[in-house]
Coordinates of C-alpha atoms in Angstrom, one line a residue:
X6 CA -10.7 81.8 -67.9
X7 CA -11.8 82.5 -64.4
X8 CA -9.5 81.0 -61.8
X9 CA -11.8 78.0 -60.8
X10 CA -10.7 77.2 -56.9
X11 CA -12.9 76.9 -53.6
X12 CA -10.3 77.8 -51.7
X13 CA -12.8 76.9 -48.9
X14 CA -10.7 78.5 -47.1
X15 CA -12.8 77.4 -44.9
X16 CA -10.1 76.8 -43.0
X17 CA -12.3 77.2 -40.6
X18 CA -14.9 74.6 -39.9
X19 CA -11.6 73.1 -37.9
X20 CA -13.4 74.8 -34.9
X21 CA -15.7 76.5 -34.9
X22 CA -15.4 72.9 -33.8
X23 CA -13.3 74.7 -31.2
X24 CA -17.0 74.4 -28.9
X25 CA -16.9 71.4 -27.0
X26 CA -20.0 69.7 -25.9
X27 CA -19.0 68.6 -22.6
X28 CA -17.8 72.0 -21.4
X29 CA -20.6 73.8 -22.9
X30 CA -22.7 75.1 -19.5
X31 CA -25.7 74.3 -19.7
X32 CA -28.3 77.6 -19.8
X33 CA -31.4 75.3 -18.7
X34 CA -31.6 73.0 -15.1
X35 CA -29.8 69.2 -15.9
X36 CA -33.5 68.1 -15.4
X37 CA -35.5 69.9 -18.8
X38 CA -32.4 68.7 -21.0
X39 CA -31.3 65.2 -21.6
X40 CA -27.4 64.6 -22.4
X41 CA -26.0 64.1 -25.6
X42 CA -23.4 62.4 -25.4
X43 CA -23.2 58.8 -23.5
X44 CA -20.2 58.2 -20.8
X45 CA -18.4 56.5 -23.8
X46 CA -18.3 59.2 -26.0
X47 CA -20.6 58.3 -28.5
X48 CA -24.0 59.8 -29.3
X49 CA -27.0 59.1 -26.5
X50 CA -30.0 56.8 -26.9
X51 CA -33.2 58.3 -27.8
X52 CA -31.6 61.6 -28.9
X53 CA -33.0 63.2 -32.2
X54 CA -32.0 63.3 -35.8
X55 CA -31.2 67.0 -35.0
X56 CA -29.5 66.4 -31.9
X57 CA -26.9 63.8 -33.7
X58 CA -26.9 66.5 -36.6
X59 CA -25.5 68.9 -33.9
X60 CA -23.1 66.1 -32.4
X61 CA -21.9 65.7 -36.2
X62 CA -21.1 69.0 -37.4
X63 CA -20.4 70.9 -33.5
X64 CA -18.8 67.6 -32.3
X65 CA -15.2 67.0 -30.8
X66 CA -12.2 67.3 -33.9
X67 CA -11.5 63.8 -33.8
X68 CA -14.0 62.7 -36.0
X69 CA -14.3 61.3 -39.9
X70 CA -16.3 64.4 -40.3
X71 CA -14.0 67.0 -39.1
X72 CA -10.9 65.3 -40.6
X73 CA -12.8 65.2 -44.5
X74 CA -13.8 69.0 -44.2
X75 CA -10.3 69.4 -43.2
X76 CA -9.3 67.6 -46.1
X77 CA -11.6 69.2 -48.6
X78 CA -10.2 72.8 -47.2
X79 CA -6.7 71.6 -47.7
X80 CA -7.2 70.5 -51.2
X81 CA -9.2 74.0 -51.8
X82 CA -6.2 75.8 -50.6
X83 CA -3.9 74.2 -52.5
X84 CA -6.2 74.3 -55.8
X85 CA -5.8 77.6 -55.4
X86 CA -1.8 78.3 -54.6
X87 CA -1.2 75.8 -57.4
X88 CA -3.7 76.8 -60.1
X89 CA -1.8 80.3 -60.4
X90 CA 1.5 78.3 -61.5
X91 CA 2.3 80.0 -64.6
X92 CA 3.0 77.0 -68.3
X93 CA 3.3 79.8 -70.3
X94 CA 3.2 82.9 -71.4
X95 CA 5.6 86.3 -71.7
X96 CA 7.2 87.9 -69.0
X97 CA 5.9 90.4 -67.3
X98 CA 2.1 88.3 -67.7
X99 CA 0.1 91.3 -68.3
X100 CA -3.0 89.2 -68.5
X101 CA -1.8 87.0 -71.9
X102 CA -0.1 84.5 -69.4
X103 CA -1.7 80.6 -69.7
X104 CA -1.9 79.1 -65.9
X105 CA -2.8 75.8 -64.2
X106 CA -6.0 77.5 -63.9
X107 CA -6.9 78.2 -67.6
X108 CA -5.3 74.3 -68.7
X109 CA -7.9 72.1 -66.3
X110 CA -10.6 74.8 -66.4
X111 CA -13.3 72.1 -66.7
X112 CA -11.6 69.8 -63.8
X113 CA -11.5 72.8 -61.3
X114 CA -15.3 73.5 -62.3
X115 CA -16.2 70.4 -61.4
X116 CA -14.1 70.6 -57.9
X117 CA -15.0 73.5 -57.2
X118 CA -19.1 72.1 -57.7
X119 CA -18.3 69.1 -55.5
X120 CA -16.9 71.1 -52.8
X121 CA -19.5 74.4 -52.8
X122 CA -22.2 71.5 -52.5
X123 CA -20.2 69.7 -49.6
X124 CA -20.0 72.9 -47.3
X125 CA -23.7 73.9 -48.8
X126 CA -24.8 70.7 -47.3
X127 CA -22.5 71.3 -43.7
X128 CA -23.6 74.8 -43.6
X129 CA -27.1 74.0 -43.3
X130 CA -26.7 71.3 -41.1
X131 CA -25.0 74.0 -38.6
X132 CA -28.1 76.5 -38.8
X133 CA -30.4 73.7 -38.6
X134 CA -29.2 71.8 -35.3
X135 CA -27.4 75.5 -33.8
X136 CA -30.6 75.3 -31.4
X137 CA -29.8 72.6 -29.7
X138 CA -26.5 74.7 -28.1
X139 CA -28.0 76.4 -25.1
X140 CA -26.7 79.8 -26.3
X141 CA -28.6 79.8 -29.2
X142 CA -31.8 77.9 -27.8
X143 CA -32.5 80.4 -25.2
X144 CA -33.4 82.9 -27.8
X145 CA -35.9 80.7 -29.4
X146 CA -35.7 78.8 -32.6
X147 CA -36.0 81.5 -35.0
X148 CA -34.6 84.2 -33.5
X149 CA -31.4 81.8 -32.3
X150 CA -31.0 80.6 -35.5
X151 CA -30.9 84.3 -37.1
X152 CA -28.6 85.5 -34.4
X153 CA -25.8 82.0 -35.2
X154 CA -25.8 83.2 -38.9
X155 CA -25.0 86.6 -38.0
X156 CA -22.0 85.4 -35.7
X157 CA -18.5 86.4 -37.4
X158 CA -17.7 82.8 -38.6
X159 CA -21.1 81.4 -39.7
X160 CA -20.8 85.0 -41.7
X161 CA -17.3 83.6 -43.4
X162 CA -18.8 80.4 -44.0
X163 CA -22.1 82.2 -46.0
X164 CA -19.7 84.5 -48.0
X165 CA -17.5 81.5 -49.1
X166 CA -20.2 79.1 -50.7
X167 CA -22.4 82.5 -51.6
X168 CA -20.1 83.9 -54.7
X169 CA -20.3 80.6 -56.3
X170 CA -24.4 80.9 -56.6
X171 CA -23.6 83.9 -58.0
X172 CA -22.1 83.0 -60.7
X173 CA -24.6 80.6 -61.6
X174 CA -27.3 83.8 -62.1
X175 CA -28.1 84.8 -65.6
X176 CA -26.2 87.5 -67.5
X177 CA -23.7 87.0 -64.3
X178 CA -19.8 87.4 -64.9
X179 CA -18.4 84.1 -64.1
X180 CA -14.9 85.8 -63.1
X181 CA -15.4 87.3 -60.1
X182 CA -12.2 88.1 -58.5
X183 CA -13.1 89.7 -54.8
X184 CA -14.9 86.2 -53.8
X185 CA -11.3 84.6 -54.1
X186 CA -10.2 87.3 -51.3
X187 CA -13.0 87.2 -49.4
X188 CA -13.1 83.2 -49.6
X189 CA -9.3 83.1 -48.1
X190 CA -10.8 84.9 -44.8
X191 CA -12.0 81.7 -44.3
X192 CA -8.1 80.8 -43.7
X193 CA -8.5 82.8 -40.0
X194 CA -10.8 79.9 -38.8
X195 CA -7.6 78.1 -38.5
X196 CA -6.9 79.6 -35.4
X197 CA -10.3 78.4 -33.7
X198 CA -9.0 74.6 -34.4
X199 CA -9.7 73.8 -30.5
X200 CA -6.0 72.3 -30.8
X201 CA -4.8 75.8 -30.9
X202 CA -6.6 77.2 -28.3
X203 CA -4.3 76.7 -25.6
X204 CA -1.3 78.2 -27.2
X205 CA -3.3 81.1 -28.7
X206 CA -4.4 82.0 -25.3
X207 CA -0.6 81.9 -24.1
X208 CA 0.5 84.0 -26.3
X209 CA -1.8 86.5 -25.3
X210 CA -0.8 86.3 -21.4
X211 CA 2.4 86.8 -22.2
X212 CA 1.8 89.3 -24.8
X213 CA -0.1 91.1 -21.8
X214 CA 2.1 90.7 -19.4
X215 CA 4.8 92.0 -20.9
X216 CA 3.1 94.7 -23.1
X217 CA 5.1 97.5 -21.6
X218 CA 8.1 96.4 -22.2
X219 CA 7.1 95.6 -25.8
X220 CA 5.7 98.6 -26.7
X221 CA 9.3 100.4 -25.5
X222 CA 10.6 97.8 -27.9
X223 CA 8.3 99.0 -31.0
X224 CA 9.3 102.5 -30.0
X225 CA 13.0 102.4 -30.2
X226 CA 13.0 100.2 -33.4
X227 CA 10.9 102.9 -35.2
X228 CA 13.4 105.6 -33.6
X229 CA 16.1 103.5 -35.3
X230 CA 14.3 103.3 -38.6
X231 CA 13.9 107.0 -38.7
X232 CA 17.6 108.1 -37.5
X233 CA 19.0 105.1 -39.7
X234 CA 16.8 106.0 -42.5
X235 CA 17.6 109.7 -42.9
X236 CA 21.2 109.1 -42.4
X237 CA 21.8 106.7 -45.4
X238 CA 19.6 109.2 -47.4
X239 CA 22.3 112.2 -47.0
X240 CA 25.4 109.7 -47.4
X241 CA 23.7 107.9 -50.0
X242 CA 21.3 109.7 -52.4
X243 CA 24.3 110.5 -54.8
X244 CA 26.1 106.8 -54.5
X245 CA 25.2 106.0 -58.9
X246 CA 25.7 102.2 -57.6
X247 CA 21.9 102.3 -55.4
X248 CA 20.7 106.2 -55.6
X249 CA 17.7 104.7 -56.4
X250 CA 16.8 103.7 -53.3
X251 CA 17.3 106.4 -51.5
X252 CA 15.6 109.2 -53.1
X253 CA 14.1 110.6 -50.3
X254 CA 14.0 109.2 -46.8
X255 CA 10.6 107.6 -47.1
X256 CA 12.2 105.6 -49.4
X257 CA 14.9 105.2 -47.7
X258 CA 13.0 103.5 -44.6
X259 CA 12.1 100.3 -46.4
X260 CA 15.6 99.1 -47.0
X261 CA 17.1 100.9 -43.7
X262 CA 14.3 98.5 -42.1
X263 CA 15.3 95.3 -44.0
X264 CA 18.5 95.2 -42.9
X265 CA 17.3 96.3 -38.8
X266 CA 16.0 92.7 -39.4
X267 CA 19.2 91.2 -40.9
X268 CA 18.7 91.5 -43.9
X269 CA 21.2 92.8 -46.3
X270 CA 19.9 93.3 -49.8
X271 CA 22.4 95.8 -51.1
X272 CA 26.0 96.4 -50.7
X273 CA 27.2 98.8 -52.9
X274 CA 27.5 101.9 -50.3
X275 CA 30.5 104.4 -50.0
X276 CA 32.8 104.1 -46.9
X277 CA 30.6 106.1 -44.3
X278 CA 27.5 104.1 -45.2
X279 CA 29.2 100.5 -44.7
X280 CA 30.6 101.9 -41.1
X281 CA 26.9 103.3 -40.7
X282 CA 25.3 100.1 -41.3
X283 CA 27.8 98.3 -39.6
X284 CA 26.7 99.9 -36.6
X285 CA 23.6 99.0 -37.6
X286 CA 23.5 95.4 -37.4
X287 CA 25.0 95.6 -33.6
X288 CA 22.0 97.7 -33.1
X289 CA 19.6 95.8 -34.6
X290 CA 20.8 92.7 -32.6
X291 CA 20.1 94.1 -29.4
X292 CA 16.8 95.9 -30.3
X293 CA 15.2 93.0 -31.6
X294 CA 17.3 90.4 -29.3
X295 CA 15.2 91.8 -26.4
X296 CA 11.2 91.0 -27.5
X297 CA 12.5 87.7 -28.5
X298 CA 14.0 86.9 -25.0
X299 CA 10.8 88.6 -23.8
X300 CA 8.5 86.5 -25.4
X301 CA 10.8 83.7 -24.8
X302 CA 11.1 83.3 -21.1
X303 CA 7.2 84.6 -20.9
X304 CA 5.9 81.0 -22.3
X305 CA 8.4 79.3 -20.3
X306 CA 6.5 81.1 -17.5
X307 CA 3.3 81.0 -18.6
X308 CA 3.9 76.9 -19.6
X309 CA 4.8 77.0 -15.6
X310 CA 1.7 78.2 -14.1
X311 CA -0.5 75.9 -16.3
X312 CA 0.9 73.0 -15.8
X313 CA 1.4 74.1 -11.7
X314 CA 5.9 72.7 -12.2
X315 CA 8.7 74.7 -13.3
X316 CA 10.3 73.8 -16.5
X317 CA 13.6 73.4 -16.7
X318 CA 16.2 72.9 -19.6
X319 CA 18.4 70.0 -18.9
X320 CA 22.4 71.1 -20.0

């Protein structure tokens, strides 16, 4: 049975919500456009249907809209995490395993229906009323409209609900597993959510800022994982406890690299290994002690400049 799950992971919608109407700049003079939006916040007299369709689905987060498409998305998502719960079957699966999925087939069908026709219906609504956002509008009401669907989220949006009509075609597989991956892209459209703007965009100043010193960071770590690595591979390719993970020094690299983050997952090595990885961990804490201090104190600046006072931390 298919695994039945919108995962609208349409996580998205949050922002693309992201555009606010007020900070929008207007492409055509104040005088050939009438506001939207009255000085209360609420939708302007004499507006039309498809200028409070735009306000509805482009509006401002805080809105019963927003919050039930956020909703909806939630309950997708976690349709989908849960549904692969396994209720029985052998171990290893190998496909004879019986999941959330395959007990409420019919139920997730039905979801999955109900929430396809939901962000069918908001979809529309987008590529209908797009036009009346100067960006698109100045490029004329067909030619906008075509150039908003081809814009990387509306694409997202069109590949999540798109699968699911799909299915619906004669002599048509109803198990198609790539539209569950491509539908968690939607997931990205998180990071639009205009909530998240701000920090997003400090992370990237400091991120720039300090990119040198970063990059020198990234360098010596993979220096580390390399010397580290082939080390343990000579003192411990003939240990019987763990040879197995070190039969070559690729191999070696992934667990070398576990514990360079603190992590210890084996134990077993002969006296020169422990001392090597002992030195290890002191390493480890001042290679990777250094981006995080980096990063650190770059928000603390960055949180400085915008809001024009110096933070302090009070003992």
């Amino acid at each position: 049975s298919p695994p039945h799950h919108l995962f609208a992971c349409r996580s998205s919608e949050l922002a693309g919500h992201a555009f606010q109407l007020n900070t929008a700049a207007p492409l055509l003079p104040m005088s050939e456009t009438a506001p939207l939006m009255s000085s209360s916040g609420k939708p302007a007299e004499g507006i039309t249907l498809r200028q409070r369709a735009f306000i509805f689905v482009e509006g401002d987060f805080d809105s019963w809209f927003e919050y039930s498409i956020m909703t909806l998305i939630l309950l997708n998502v976690l349709a989908f995490i849960v549904g692969t719960v396994v209720i029985k079957g052998p171990d290893p699966c190998n496909g004879h395993c019986i999941t959330l999925n395959d007990k409420y087939d019919s139920q997730l069908e039905i979801f999955e229906a109900f929430s396809v026709f939901v962000f069918t219906i908001e979809y529309t609504l987008r590529v209908w009323s797009c036009i009346e956002d100067p960006r698109w509008r100045q490029s004329g009401p067909i030619l906008g409209r075509l150039k908003y669907m081809t814009s990387f989220f509306l694409v997202l949006d069109f590949f999540a609900i798109f699968p699911y009509y799909i299915t619906l075609l004669p002599g048509v597989a109803a198990d198609l597993d790539f539209t569950t991956a491509l539908r968690l892209f939607r997931l990205v459209r998180l990071l639009k959510a205009e909530k998240y703007v701000n920090a997003f965009s400090l992370l990237g100043e400091v991120l720039g800022e300090n990119s040198e010193l970063l990059i020198a960071c990234v360098y010596y770590s993979l220096l580390c994982n390399i010397v580290f690595g082939t080390a343990l591979y000579y003192l411990e390719r003939d240990n019987p406890l763990q040879s197995q993970y070190f039969r070559s020094i690729p191999e070696s690299m992934w667990p070398t690299i576990l514990m360079l983050t603190g992590e210890f997952p084996l134990a077993d090595f002969t006296p020169w290994a422990k001392a090597l990885t002992g030195f290890m961990a002191v390493t480890a804490v001042a290679i990777f002690a250094v981006p995080t201090g980096v990063i650190g104190s770059g928000f603390i600046k960055a949180l400085e400049r915008s809001k024009g006072k110096e933070f302090t931390v009070d003992a």
